[in-house]
């Protein structure tokens, strides 16, 4: 069983920064692909960024150049550094772990960007 716990959400002003963390526990290893998704009210959940075992990454066009995903395999932790935040980044951010047909989700962390 794999369990994901996010932290680091909160309220930030436009232009500010936040860092989300996701700690994975249970039967998980560094070969899992880790990612961050988000869901704003009334919208579908969308991919924000993912990082593979190799270290290769993918980002949504809307966050390229502003967000950075990274992972600490020794601590089974994945991070999302979010800079230059915009009101449209407001959403619940979910940590995701995937290996083949196996997929797990965290409970979500609310990020609100507002003045």
Protein backbone atom coordinates (compact mmCIF):
# COMPACT_ATOMS: atom_id res chain seq x y z
CA UNK A 1 0.00 0.00 0.00
CA UNK A 2 1.27 3.47 -0.92
CA UNK A 3 0.27 6.53 1.05
CA UNK A 4 0.90 10.12 -0.08
CA UNK A 5 0.72 13.18 2.18
CA UNK A 6 1.00 16.71 0.81
CA UNK A 7 1.96 19.83 2.74
CA UNK A 8 2.88 23.43 2.04
CA UNK A 9 -0.34 24.86 0.66
CA UNK A 10 -1.74 28.17 1.78
CA UNK A 11 -2.59 31.73 0.86
CA UNK A 12 -0.08 33.79 -1.11
CA UNK A 13 -0.20 37.10 -2.92
CA UNK A 14 0.19 37.31 -6.70
CA UNK A 15 3.86 37.18 -7.60
CA UNK A 16 4.70 35.21 -4.49
CA UNK A 17 6.12 31.73 -4.02
CA UNK A 18 5.15 28.50 -2.31
CA UNK A 19 6.73 25.08 -2.08
CA UNK A 20 4.61 21.96 -1.90
CA UNK A 21 5.96 18.72 -0.50
CA UNK A 22 4.65 15.19 -0.84
CA UNK A 23 5.96 12.38 1.32
CA UNK A 24 5.33 8.86 0.11
CA UNK A 25 5.23 5.89 2.44
CA UNK A 26 4.57 2.20 2.05
CA UNK A 27 5.53 -0.01 -0.88
CA UNK A 28 7.04 2.69 -3.05
CA UNK A 29 10.46 3.18 -4.53
CA UNK A 30 12.26 5.65 -6.71
CA UNK A 31 11.14 3.91 -9.90
CA UNK A 32 7.65 5.34 -9.47
CA UNK A 33 6.82 8.40 -11.57
CA UNK A 34 5.74 11.23 -9.28
CA UNK A 35 3.61 14.14 -10.30
CA UNK A 36 1.53 17.10 -9.26
CA UNK A 37 -1.97 17.73 -10.57
CA UNK A 38 -4.39 20.50 -9.73
CA UNK A 39 -8.11 21.07 -9.82
CA UNK A 40 -9.73 24.48 -9.68
CA UNK A 41 -13.45 24.87 -8.88
CA UNK A 42 -15.54 23.90 -11.88
CA UNK A 43 -12.54 22.55 -13.77
CA UNK A 44 -11.19 19.11 -14.45
CA UNK A 45 -8.06 17.88 -12.74
CA UNK A 46 -5.03 18.71 -14.86
CA UNK A 47 -1.38 17.75 -14.90
CA UNK A 48 0.97 20.41 -13.56
CA UNK A 49 4.30 18.58 -13.61
CA UNK A 50 5.78 15.11 -13.36
CA UNK A 51 9.20 13.65 -12.76
CA UNK A 52 10.34 10.18 -13.74
CA UNK A 53 12.87 7.84 -12.17
CA UNK A 54 15.38 9.09 -14.73
CA UNK A 55 14.89 12.64 -13.55
CA UNK A 56 13.22 13.75 -16.76
CA UNK A 57 10.34 16.13 -16.30
CA UNK A 58 7.22 17.38 -18.01
CA UNK A 59 5.35 20.60 -17.29
CA UNK A 60 2.05 22.09 -18.30
CA UNK A 61 2.58 25.02 -20.65
CA UNK A 62 0.86 27.32 -18.17
CA UNK A 63 3.54 26.75 -15.51
CA UNK A 64 6.72 26.40 -17.58
CA UNK A 65 9.42 28.74 -16.34
CA UNK A 66 7.59 29.37 -13.05
CA UNK A 67 7.25 25.94 -11.40
CA UNK A 68 9.94 23.36 -10.73
CA UNK A 69 9.38 19.75 -9.74
CA UNK A 70 12.09 17.80 -7.94
CA UNK A 71 12.42 14.66 -5.87
CA UNK A 72 14.53 13.31 -3.04
CA UNK A 73 14.52 9.56 -3.58
CA UNK A 74 16.27 8.86 -0.29
CA UNK A 75 13.35 10.48 1.54
CA UNK A 76 10.60 9.37 -0.89
CA UNK A 77 9.63 13.01 -1.23
CA UNK A 78 8.64 15.09 -4.23
CA UNK A 79 8.54 18.88 -4.26
CA UNK A 80 6.86 21.53 -6.35
CA UNK A 81 8.47 24.95 -6.16
CA UNK A 82 5.99 27.53 -7.39
CA UNK A 83 7.23 31.03 -8.21
CA UNK A 84 5.56 34.07 -9.77
CA UNK A 85 2.20 32.74 -8.71
CA UNK A 86 -0.92 34.03 -10.44
CA UNK A 87 -4.56 34.06 -9.32
CA UNK A 88 -5.28 31.44 -11.96
CA UNK A 89 -2.94 29.06 -10.13
CA UNK A 90 -5.52 28.86 -7.35
CA UNK A 91 -6.54 25.22 -7.00
CA UNK A 92 -6.28 22.10 -4.92
CA UNK A 93 -2.95 20.49 -5.74
CA UNK A 94 -2.73 16.70 -5.64
CA UNK A 95 0.35 14.55 -5.42
CA UNK A 96 0.32 11.50 -7.69
CA UNK A 97 2.43 8.35 -7.83
CA UNK A 98 2.28 6.02 -10.81
CA UNK A 99 3.92 2.73 -11.77
CA UNK A 100 2.40 0.93 -14.70
CA UNK A 101 -1.26 0.35 -13.89
CA UNK A 102 -0.75 1.29 -10.24
CA UNK A 103 -1.71 4.82 -9.28
CA UNK A 104 -2.09 6.59 -5.96
CA UNK A 105 -3.28 10.07 -4.97
CA UNK A 106 -2.75 12.29 -1.99
CA UNK A 107 -5.55 14.09 -0.21
CA UNK A 108 -4.76 17.45 -1.80
CA UNK A 109 -3.36 20.79 -0.65
CA UNK A 110 -5.21 24.05 -1.25
CA UNK A 111 -3.23 26.87 -2.85
CA UNK A 112 -4.93 30.26 -2.99
CA UNK A 113 -3.33 33.15 -4.86
CA UNK A 114 -5.05 36.38 -3.96
CA UNK A 115 -4.33 39.90 -2.80
